[in-house]
mmCIF file of C-alpha atoms and ligand atoms in Angstrom:
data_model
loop_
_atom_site.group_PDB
_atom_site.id
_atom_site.type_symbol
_atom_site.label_atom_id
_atom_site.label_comp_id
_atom_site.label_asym_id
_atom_site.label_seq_id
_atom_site.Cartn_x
_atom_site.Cartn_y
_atom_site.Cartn_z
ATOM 1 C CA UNK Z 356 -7.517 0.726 -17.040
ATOM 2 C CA UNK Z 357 -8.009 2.752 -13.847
ATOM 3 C CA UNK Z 358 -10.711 5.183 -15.055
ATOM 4 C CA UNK Z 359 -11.948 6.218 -11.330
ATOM 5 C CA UNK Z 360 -10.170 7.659 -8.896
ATOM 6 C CA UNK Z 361 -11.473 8.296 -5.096
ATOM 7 C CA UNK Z 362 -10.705 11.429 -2.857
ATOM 8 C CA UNK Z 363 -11.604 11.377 0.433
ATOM 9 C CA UNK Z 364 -12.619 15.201 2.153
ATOM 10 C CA UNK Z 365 -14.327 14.361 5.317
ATOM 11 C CA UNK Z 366 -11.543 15.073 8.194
ATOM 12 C CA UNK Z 367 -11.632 17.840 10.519
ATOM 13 C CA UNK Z 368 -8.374 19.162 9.367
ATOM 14 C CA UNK Z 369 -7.464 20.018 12.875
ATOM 15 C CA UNK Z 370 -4.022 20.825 12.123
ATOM 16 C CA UNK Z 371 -4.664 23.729 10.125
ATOM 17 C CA UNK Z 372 -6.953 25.536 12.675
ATOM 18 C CA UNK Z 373 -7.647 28.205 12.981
ATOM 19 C CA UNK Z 374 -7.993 28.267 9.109
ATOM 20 C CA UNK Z 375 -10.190 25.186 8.702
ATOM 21 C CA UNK Z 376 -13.036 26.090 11.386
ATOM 22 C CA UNK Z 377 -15.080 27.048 9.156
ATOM 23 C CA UNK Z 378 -13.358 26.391 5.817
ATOM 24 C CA UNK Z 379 -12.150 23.465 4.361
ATOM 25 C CA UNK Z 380 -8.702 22.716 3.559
ATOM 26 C CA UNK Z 381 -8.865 21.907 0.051
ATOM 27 C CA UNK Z 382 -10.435 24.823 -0.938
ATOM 28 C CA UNK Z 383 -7.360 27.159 0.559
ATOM 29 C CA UNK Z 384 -5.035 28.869 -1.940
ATOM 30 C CA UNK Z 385 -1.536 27.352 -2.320
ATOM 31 C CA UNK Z 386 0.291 30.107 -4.914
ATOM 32 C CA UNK Z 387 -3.232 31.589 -5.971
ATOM 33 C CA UNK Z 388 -5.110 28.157 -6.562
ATOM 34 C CA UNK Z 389 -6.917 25.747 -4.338
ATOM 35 C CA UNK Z 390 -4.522 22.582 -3.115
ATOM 36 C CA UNK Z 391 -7.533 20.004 -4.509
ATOM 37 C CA UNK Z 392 -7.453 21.756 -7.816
ATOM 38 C CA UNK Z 393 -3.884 20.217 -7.863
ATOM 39 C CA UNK Z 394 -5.013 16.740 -7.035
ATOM 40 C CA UNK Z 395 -7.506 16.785 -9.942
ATOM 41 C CA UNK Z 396 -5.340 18.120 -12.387
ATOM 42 C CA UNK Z 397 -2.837 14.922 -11.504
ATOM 43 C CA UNK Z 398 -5.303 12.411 -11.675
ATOM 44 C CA UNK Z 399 -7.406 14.198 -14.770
ATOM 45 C CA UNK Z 400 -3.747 13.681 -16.397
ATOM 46 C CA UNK Z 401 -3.329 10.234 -15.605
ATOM 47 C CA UNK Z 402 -6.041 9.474 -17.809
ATOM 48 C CA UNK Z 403 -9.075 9.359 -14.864
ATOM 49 C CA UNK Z 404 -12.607 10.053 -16.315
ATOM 50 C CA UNK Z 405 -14.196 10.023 -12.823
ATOM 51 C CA UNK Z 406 -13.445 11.503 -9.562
ATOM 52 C CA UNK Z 407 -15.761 10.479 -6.414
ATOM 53 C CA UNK Z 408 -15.304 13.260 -3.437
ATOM 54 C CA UNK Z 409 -16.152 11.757 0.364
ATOM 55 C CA UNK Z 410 -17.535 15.011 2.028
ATOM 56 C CA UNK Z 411 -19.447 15.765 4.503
ATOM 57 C CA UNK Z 412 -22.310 18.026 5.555
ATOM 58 C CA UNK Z 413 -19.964 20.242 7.571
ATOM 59 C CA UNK Z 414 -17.627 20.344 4.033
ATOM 60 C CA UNK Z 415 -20.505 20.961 1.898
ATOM 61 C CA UNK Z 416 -18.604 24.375 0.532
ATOM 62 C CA UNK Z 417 -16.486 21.608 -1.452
ATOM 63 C CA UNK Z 418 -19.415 21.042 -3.723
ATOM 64 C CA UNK Z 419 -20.696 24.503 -3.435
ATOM 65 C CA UNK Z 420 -17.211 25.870 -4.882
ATOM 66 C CA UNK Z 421 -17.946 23.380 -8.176
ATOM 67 C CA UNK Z 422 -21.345 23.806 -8.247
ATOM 68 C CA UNK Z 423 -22.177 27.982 -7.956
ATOM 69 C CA UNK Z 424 -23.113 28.313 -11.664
ATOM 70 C CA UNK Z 425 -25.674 30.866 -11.334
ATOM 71 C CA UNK Z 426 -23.199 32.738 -9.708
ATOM 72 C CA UNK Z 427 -20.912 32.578 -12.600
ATOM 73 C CA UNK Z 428 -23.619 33.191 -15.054
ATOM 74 C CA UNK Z 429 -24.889 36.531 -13.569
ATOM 75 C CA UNK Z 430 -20.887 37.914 -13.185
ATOM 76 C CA UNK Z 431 -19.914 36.860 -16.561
ATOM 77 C CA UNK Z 432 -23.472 38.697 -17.992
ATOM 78 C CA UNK Z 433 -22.455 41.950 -16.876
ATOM 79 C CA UNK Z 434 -18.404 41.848 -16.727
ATOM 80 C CA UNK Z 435 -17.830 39.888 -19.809
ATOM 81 C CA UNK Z 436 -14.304 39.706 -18.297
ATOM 82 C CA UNK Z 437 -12.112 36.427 -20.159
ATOM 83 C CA UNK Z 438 -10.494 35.695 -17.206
ATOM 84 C CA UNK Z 439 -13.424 35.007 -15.350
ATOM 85 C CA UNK Z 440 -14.869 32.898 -18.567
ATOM 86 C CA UNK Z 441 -11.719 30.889 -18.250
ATOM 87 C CA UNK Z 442 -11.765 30.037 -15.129
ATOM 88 C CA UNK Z 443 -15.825 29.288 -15.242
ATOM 89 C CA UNK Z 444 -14.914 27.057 -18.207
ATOM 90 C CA UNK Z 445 -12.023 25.114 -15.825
ATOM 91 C CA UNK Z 446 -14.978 24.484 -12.843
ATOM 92 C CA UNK Z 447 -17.225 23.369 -15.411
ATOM 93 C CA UNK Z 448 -14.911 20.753 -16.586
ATOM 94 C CA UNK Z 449 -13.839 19.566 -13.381
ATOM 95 C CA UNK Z 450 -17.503 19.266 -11.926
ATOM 96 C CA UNK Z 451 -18.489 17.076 -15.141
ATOM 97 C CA UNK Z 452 -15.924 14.428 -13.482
ATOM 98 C CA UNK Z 453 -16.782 14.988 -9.821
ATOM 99 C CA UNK Z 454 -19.138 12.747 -7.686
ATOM 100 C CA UNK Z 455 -20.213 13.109 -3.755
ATOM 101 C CA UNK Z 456 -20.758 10.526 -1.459
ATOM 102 C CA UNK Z 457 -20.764 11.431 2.647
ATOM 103 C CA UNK Z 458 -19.117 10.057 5.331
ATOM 104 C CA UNK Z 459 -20.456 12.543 8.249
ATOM 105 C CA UNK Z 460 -18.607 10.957 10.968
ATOM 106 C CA UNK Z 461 -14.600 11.280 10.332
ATOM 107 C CA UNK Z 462 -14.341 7.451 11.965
ATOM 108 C CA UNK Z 463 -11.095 7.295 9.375
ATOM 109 C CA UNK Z 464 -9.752 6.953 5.980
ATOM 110 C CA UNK Z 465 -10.681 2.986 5.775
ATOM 111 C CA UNK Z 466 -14.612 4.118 6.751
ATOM 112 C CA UNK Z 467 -13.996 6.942 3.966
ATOM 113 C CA UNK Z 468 -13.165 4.880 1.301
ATOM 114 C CA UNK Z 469 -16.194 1.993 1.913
ATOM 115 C CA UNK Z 470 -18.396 4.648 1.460
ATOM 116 C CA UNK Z 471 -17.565 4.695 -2.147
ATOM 117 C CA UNK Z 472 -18.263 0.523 -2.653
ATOM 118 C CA UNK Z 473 -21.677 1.066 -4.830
ATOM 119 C CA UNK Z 474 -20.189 3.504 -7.173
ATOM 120 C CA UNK Z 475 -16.648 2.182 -7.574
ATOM 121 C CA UNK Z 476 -16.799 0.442 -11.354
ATOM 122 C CA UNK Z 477 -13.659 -1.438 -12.222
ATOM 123 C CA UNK Z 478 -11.252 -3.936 -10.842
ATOM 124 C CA UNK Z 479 -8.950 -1.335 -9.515
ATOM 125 C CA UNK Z 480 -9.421 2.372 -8.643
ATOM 126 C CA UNK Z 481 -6.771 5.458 -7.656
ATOM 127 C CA UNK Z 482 -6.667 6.965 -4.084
ATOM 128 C CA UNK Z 483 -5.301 10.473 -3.688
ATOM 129 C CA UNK Z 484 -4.804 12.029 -0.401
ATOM 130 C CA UNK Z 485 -5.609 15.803 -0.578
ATOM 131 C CA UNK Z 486 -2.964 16.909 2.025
ATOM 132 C CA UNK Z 487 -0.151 15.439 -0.014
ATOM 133 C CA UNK Z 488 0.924 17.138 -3.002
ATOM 134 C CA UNK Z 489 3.219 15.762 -5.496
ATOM 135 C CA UNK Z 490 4.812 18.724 -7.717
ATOM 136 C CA UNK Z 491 6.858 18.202 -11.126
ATOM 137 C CA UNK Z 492 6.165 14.807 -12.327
ATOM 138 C CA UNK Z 493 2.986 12.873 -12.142
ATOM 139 C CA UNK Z 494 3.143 10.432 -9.738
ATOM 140 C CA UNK Z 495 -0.330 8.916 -10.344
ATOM 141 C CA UNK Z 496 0.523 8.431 -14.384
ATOM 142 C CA UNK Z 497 3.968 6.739 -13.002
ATOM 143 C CA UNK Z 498 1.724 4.142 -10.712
ATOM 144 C CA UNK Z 499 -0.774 3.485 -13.246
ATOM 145 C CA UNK Z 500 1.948 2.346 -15.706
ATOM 146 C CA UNK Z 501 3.279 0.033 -12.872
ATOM 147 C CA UNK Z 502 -0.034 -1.309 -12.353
ATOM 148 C CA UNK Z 503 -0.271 -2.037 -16.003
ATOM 149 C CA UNK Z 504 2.786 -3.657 -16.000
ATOM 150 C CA UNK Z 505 2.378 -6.008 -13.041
ATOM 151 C CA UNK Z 506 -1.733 -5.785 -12.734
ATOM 152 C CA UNK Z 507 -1.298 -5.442 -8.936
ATOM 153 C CA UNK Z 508 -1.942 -2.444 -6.648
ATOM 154 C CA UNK Z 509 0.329 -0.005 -6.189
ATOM 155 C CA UNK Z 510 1.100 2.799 -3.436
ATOM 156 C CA UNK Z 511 3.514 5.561 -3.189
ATOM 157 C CA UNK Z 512 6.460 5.453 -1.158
ATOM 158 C CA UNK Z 513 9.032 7.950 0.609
ATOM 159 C CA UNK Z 514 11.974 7.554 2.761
ATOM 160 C CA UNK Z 515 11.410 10.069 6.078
ATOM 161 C CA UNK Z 516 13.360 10.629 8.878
ATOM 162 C CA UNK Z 517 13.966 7.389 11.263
ATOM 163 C CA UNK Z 518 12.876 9.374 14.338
ATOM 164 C CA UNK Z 519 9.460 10.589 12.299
ATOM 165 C CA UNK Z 520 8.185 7.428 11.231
ATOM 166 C CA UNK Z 521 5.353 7.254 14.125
ATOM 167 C CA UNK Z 522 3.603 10.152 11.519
ATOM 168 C CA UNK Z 523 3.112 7.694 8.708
ATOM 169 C CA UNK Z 524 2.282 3.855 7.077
ATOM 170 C CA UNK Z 525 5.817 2.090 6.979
ATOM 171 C CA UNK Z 526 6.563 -0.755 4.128
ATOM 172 C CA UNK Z 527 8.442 -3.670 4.759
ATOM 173 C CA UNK Z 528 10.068 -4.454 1.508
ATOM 174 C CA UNK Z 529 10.510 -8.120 0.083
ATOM 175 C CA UNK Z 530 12.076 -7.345 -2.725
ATOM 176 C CA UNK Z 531 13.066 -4.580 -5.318
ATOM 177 C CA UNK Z 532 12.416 -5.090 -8.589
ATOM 178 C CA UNK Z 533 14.479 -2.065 -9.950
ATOM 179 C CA UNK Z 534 15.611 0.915 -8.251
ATOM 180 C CA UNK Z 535 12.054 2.506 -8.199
ATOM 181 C CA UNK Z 536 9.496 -0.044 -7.220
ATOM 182 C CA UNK Z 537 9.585 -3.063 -4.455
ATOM 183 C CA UNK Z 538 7.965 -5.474 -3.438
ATOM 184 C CA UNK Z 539 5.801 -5.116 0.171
ATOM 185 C CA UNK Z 540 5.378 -7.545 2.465
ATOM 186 C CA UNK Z 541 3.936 -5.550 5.055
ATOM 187 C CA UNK Z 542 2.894 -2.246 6.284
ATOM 188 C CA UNK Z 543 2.381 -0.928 10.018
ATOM 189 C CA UNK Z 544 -0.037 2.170 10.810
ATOM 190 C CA UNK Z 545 2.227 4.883 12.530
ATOM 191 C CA UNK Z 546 5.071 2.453 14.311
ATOM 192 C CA UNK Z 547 6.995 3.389 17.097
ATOM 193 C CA UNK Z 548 10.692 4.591 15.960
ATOM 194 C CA UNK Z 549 12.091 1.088 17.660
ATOM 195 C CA UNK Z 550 8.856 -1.061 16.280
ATOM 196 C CA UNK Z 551 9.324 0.472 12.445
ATOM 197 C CA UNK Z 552 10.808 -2.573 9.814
ATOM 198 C CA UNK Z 553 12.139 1.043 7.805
ATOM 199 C CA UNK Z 554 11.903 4.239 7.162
ATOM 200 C CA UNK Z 555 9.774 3.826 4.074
ATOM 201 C CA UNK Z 556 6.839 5.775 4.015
ATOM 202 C CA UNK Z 557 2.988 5.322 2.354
ATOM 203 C CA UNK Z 558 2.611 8.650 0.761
ATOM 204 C CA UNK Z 559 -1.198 9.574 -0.161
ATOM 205 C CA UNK Z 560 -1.453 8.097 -3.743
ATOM 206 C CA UNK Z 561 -2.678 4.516 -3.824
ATOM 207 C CA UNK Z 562 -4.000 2.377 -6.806
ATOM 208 C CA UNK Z 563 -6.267 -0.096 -5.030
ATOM 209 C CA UNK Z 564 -8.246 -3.253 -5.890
ATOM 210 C CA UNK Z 565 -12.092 -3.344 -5.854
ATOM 211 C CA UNK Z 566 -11.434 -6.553 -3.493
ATOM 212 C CA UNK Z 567 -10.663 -3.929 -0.492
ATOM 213 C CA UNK Z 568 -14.565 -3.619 0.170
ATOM 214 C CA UNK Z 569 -14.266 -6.918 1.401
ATOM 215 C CA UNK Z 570 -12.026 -6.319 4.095
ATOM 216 C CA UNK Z 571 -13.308 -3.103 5.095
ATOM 217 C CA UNK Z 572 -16.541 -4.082 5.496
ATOM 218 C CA UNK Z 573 -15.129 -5.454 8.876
ATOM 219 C CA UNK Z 574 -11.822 -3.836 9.410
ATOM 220 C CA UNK Z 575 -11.231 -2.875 13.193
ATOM 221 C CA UNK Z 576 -10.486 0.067 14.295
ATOM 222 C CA UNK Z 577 -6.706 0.645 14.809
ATOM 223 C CA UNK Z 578 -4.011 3.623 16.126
ATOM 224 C CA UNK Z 579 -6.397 6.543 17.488
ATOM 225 C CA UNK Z 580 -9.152 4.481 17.467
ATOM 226 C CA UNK Z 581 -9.756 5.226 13.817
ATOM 227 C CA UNK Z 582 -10.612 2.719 10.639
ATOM 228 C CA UNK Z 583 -7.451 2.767 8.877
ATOM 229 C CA UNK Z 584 -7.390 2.285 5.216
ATOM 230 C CA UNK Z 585 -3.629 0.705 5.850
ATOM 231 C CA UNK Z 586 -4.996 -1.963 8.440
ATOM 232 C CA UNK Z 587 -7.095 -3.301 5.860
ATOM 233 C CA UNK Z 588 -4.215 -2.989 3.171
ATOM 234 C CA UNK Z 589 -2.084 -4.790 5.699
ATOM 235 C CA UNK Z 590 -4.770 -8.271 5.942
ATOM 236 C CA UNK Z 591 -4.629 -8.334 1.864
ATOM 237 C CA UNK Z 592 -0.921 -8.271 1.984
ATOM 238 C CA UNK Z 593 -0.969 -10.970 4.458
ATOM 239 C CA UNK Z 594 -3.591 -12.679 2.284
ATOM 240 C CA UNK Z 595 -0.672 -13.068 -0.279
ATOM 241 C CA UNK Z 596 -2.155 -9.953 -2.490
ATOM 242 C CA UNK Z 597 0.582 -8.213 -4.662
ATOM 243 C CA UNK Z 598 1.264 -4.665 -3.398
ATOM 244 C CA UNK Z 599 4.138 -2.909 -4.875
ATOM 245 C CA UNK Z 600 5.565 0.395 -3.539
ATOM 246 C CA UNK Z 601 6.795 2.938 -6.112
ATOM 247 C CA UNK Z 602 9.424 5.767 -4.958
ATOM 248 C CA UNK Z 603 8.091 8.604 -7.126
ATOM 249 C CA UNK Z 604 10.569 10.996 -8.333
ATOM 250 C CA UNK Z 605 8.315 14.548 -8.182
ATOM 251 C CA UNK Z 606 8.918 16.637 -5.178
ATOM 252 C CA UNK Z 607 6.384 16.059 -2.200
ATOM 253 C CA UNK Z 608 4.585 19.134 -0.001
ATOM 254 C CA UNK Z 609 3.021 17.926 2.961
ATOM 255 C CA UNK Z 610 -0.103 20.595 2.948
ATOM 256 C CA UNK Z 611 -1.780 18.925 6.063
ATOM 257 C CA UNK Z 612 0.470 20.935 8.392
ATOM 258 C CA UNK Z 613 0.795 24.596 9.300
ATOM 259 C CA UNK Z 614 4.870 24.661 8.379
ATOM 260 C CA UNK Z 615 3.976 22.244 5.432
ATOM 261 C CA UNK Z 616 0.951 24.283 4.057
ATOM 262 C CA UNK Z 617 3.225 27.478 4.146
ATOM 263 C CA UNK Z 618 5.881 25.967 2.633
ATOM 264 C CA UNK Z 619 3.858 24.629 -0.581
ATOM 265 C CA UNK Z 620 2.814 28.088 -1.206
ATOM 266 C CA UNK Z 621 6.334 29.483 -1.212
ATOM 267 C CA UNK Z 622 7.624 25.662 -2.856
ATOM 268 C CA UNK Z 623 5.098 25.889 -5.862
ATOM 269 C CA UNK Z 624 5.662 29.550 -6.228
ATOM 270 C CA UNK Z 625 9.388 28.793 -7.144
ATOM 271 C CA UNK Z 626 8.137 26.148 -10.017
HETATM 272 P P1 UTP W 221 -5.856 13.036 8.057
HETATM 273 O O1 UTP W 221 -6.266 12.374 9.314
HETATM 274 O O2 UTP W 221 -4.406 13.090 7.725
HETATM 275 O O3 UTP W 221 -6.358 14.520 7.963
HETATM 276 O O4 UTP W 221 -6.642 12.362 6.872
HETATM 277 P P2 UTP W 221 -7.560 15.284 8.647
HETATM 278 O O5 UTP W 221 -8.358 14.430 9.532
HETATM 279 O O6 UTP W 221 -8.306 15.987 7.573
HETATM 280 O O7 UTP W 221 -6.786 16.433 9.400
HETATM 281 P P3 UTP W 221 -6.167 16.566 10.863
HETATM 282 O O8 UTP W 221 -5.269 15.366 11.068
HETATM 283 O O9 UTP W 221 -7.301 16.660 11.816
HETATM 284 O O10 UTP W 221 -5.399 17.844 10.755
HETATM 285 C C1 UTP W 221 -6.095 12.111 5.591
HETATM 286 C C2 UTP W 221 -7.157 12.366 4.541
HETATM 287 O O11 UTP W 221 -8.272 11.522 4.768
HETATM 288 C C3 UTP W 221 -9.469 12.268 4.902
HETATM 289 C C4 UTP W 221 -9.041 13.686 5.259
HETATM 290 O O12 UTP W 221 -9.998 14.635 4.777
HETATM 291 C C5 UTP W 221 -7.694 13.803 4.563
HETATM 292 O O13 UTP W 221 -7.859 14.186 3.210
HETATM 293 N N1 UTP W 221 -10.304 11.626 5.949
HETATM 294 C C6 UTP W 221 -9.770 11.343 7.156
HETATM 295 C C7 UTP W 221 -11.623 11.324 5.662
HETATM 296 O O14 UTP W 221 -12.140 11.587 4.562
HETATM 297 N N2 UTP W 221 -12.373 10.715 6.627
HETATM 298 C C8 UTP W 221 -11.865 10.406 7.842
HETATM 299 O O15 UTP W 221 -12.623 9.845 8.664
HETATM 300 C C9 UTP W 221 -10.545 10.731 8.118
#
């Protein structure tokens, strides 16, 4: 059963300056509602009980925003208003789930994730990537029911265009099983267009095994001189670990960008 799930919070979000100098990403509105509240509510569906955050001091208004219940208290004393009792009610039940760890220097998303080791319960956990939002069908509940079925990790996949693939983690496929899941037989940080075995994409939602620690404890750095969490993915697929790719079927909003974060407002607004 995959009862944790792992979110890591601790890049600069440079992208999204000037918004993010001084707040964090996650915590901006996307249709009246902040883009992690999104993530939970996926991975509270697919059955998680408990969500680790990787923060850091300089996004400490992450845990502030689930953890201001005095605030709450004093407002809802005089007002008495039920649609600020609701939503007090909603942070309340997320921050029973949430834990912090910190990872104050953004050295990447494979230095992120080994901060979680001592908490991290189970033989496999779930990975969700803030910045990528996946809208109308629950793409962690899909990949959980594939890891069921073949008790092997899992990560979400995407076809992008050929001459974008230098943005993302491209599969090489060994084999499909049926028209939504494949095989992987490897996977490349951010490829040049001419170096790139496809145009399949890792997309942020990952269902990884507990046996990652051990490679990350040493994993080099790799493109931008950063710890990536697909490097290390890469050595266990060459270790002859199973790794299937699922193409999820809800509709993907890259929030990480400007145009992207727009767009998701105006996307989610239509739903
Ligand atoms: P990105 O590198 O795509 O986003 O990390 P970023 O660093 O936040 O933003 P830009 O690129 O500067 O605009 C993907 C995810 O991994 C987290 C980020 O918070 C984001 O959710 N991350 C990245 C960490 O937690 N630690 C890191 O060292 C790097």
């Amino acid at each position: 059963m995959i009862k944790q799930a792992i979110i890591p919070l601790a890049g600069l979000g440079t992208r999204l300056l000037p918004l993010t100098s001084v707040f964090p990403k996650e915590l901006l509105p996307i249709n009246g509602k902040p883009g992690i509240e999104y993530i939970l509510d996926e991975c509270i569906d697919a059955g998680v009980k408990e969500i680790i955050f990787i923060i850091s001091k300089k996004k400490e208004m992450i845990r502030k925003y689930f953890n201001n219940d005095n605030f709450y208290k004093s407002i809802i004393k005089k007002k008495k208003d039920p649609r600020i009792i609701k939503e007090y009610k909603k942070i309340l039940f997320y921050k029973k789930k949430i834990k912090y760890v910190y990872q104050n220097k953004p050295l990447g998303t494979g230095d992120a994730v080994l901060k979680t080791k001592k908490l991290i319960k189970n033989n496999y956990f779930l990975m969700l990537l803030p910045d990528d939002l996946i809208m109308k069908k629950n793409c962690s509940k899909d990949m959980v029911k594939i890891h069921k079925k073949y008790k092997a990790s899992v990560m979400a996949s995407m076809k992008v265009k050929k001459n974008n693939v230098d943005r993302w983690g491209i599969y090489s496929i060994n084999k499909n099983y049926d028209k939504s899941n494949f095989k992987i037989s490897d996977v490349i940080e951010k490829p040049n267009a001419e170096d790139a075995p496809s145009n399949n994409a890792v997309i942020g939602r990952y269902i990884l095994p507990k046996k990652i620690f051990n490679y990350l404890k040493n994993q080099k750095k790799g493109k931008g001189n950063e710890i990536h969490i697909t490097d290390a993915i890469r050595r266990m697929i060459l270790d002859k670990n199973l790794f299937i790719g699922h193409k999820f079927k809800g509709n993907y909003l890259d929030c990480g960008s400007m145009n992207g974060y727009i767009n998701s407002g105006i996307e989610i607004s239509k739903i």
